[in-house]
Short mmCIF file of C-alpha atoms in Angstrom, two decimals:
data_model
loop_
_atom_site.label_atom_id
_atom_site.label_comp_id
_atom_site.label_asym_id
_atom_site.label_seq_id
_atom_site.Cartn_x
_atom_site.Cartn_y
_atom_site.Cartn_z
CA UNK W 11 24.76 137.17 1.62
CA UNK W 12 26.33 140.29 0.90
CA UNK W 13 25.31 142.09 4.25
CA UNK W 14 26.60 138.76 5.72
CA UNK W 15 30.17 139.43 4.23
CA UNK W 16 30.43 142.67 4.98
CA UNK W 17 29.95 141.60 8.95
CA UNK W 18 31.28 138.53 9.03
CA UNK W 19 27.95 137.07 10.62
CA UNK W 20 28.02 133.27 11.44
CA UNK W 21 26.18 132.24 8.32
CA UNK W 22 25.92 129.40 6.31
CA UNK W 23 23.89 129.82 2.88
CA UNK W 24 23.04 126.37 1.07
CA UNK W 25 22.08 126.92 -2.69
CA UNK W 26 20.43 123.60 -4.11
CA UNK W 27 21.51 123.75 -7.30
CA UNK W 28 19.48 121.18 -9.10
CA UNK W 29 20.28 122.63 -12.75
CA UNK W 30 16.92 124.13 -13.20
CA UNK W 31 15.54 127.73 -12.43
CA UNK W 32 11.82 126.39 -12.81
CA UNK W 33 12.18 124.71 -16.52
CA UNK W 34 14.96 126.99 -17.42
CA UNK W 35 18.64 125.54 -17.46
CA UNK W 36 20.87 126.97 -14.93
CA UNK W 37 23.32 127.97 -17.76
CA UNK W 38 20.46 130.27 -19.51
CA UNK W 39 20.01 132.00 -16.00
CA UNK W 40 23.75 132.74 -15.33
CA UNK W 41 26.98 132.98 -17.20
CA UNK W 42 29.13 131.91 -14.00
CA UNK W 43 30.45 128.48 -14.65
CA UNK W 44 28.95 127.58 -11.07
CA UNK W 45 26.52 129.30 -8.51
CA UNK W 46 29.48 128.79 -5.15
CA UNK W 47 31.68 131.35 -7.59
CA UNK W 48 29.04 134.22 -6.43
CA UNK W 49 30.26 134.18 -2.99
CA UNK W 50 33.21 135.99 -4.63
CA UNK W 51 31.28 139.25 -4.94
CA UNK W 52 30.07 138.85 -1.05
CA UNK W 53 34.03 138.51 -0.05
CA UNK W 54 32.98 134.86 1.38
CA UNK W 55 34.54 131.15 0.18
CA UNK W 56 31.77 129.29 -1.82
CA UNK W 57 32.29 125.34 -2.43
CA UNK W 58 30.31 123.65 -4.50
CA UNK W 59 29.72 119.53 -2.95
CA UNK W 60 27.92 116.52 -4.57
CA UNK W 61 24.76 117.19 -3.11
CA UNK W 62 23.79 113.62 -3.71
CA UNK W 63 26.45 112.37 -1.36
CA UNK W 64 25.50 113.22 2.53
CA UNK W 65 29.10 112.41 3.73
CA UNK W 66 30.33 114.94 1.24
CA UNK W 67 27.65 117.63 2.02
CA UNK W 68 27.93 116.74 6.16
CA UNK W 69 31.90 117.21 5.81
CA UNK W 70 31.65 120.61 3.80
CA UNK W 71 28.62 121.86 6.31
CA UNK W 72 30.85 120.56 9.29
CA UNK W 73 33.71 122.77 7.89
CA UNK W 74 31.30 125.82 7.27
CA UNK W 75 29.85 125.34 10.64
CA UNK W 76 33.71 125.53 12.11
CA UNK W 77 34.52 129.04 10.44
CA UNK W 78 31.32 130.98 11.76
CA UNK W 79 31.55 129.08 14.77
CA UNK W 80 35.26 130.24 14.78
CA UNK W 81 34.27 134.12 13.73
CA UNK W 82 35.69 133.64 10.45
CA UNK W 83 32.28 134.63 8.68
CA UNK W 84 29.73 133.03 6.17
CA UNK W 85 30.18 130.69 3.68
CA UNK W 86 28.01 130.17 0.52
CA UNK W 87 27.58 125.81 -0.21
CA UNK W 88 26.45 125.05 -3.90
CA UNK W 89 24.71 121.35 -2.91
CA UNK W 90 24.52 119.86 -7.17
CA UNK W 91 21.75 117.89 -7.24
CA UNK W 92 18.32 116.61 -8.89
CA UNK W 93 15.22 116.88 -8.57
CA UNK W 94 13.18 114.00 -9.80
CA UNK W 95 9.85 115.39 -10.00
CA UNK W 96 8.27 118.81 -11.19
CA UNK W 97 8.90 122.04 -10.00
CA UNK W 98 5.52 122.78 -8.74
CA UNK W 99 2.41 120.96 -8.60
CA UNK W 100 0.37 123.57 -10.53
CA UNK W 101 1.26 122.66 -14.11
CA UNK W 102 4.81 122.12 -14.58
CA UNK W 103 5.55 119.68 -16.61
CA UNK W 104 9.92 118.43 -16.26
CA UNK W 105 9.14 115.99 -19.61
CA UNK W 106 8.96 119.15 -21.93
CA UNK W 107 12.71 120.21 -20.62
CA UNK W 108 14.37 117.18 -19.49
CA UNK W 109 15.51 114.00 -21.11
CA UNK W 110 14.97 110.51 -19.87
CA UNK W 111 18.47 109.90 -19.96
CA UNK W 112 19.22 112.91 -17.46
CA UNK W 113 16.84 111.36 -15.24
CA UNK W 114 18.71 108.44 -15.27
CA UNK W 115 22.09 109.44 -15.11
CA UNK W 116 20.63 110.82 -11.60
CA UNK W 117 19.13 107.89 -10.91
CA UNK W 118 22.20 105.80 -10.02
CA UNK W 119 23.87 108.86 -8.06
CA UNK W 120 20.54 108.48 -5.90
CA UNK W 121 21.52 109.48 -2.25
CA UNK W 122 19.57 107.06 -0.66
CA UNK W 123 20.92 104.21 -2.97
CA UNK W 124 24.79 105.63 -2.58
CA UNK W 125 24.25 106.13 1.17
CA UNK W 126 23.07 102.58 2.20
CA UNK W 127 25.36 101.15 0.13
CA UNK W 128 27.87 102.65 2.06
CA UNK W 129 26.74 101.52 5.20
CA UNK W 130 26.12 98.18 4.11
CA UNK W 131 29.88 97.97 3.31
CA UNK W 132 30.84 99.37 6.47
CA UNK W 133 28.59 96.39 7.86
CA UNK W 134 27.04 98.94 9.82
CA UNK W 135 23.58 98.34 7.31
CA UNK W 136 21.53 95.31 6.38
CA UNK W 137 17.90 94.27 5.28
CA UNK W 138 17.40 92.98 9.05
CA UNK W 139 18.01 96.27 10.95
CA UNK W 140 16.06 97.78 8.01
CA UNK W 141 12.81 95.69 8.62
CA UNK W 142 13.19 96.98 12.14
CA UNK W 143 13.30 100.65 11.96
CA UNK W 144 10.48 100.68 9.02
CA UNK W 145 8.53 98.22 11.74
CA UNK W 146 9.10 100.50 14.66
CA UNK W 147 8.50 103.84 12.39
CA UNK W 148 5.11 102.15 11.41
CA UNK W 149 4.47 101.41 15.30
CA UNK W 150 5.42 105.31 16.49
CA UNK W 151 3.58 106.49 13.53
CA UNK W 152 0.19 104.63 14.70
CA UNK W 153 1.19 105.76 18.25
CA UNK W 154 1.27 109.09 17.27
CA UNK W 155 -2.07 109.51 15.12
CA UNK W 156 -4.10 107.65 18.09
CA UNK W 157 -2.94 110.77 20.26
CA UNK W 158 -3.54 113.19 18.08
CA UNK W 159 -7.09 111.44 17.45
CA UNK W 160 -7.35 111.90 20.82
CA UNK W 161 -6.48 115.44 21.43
CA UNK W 162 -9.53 118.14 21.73
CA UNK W 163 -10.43 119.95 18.91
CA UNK W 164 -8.63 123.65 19.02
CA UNK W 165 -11.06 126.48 19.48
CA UNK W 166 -10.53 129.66 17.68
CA UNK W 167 -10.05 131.42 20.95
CA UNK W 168 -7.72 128.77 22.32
CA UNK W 169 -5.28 129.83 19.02
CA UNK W 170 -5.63 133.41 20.16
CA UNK W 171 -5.00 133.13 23.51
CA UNK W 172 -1.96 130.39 22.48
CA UNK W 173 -0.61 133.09 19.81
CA UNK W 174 -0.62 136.16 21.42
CA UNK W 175 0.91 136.53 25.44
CA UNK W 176 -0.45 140.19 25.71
CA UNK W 177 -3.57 140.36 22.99
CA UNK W 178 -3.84 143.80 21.12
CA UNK W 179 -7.25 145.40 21.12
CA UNK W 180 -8.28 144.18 17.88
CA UNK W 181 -7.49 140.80 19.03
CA UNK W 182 -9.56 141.04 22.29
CA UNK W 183 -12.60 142.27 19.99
CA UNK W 184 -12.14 138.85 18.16
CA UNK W 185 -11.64 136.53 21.38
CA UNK W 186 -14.95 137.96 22.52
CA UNK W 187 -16.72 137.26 19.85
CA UNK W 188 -15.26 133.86 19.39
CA UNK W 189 -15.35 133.38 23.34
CA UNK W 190 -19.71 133.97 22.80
CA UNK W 191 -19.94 131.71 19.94
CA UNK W 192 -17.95 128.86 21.23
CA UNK W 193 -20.16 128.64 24.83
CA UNK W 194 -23.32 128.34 22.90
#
């Protein structure tokens, strides 16, 4: 971010603040009242958005887009936001640091929730059009795994040859061997 600054490169950096480093609370990893405040030290703007509203967080990505676009440099974009479910798969546990009542307060500020509510206002959203577009992602998503059902098998030399345009030596070594124990 920093090296970004200093040459006004068309960046955009997104920080998903979702008030947890891991288990720990954001406040017990930093004494900055917000994460988008750190651009300061890069000599970029940070904003911080709603992260769980995509109007907001499309509107303050368009604008970021519009400076480097424009050659006025990077901008830093604290998203605040939730995650609902552990950190990791591999033993985190988020009931041993976070309430039930945070999860809830989240809960109504889902994006998913807020967002088709939205539309549905609009009139531009309804359980009709839904059916469809779950029916016709259901439909491409069959489509889809028949093909790749019916696509050959990739050979270990095929992903060699694919990966590399001019092989090295090393790799030539391995596409022989590969090449004399896939014809057998």
């Amino acid at each position: 971010m920093n090296f970004a600054g200093a040459y006004h490169a068309p960046a955009i950096f997104v920080v998903q603040n979702n008030k947890f480093a891991i288990s720990t609370p954001r406040e017990k990893q930093s004494a900055a009242e917000t994460l988008a405040q750190k651009a300061v030290a890069a000599g970029i703007p940070g904003v911080q958005v709603d992260g769980m509203d995509p109007l907001a967080v499309y509107a303050v990505t368009k604008f970021a887009r519009e400076r480097a676009v424009a050659g006025e440099g990077p901008t830093l974009i604290e998203t605040m936001t939730y995650r609902y479910g552990p950190h990791t798969l591999s033993g985190d546990d988020p009931t041993r640091y976070r309430t039930k009542e945070l999860d809830g307060e989240w809960e109504l500020k889902d994006p998913i929730v807020r967002f088709r509510t939205f539309l549905e206002a609009k009139g531009l959203w309804n359980e009709e059009k839904e059916n469809a577009v779950i029916d016709q992602a259901k439909e491409e998503i069959k489509v889809a795994i028949k093909e790749a059902d019916a696509t050959p098998k990739q050979t270990v030399t095929d992903l060699l040859k694919n990966m590399y345009e001019t092989p090295t030596a090393p790799i030539k070594e391995q596409l022989a061997i590969y090449e004399a124990k896939e014809s057998k």
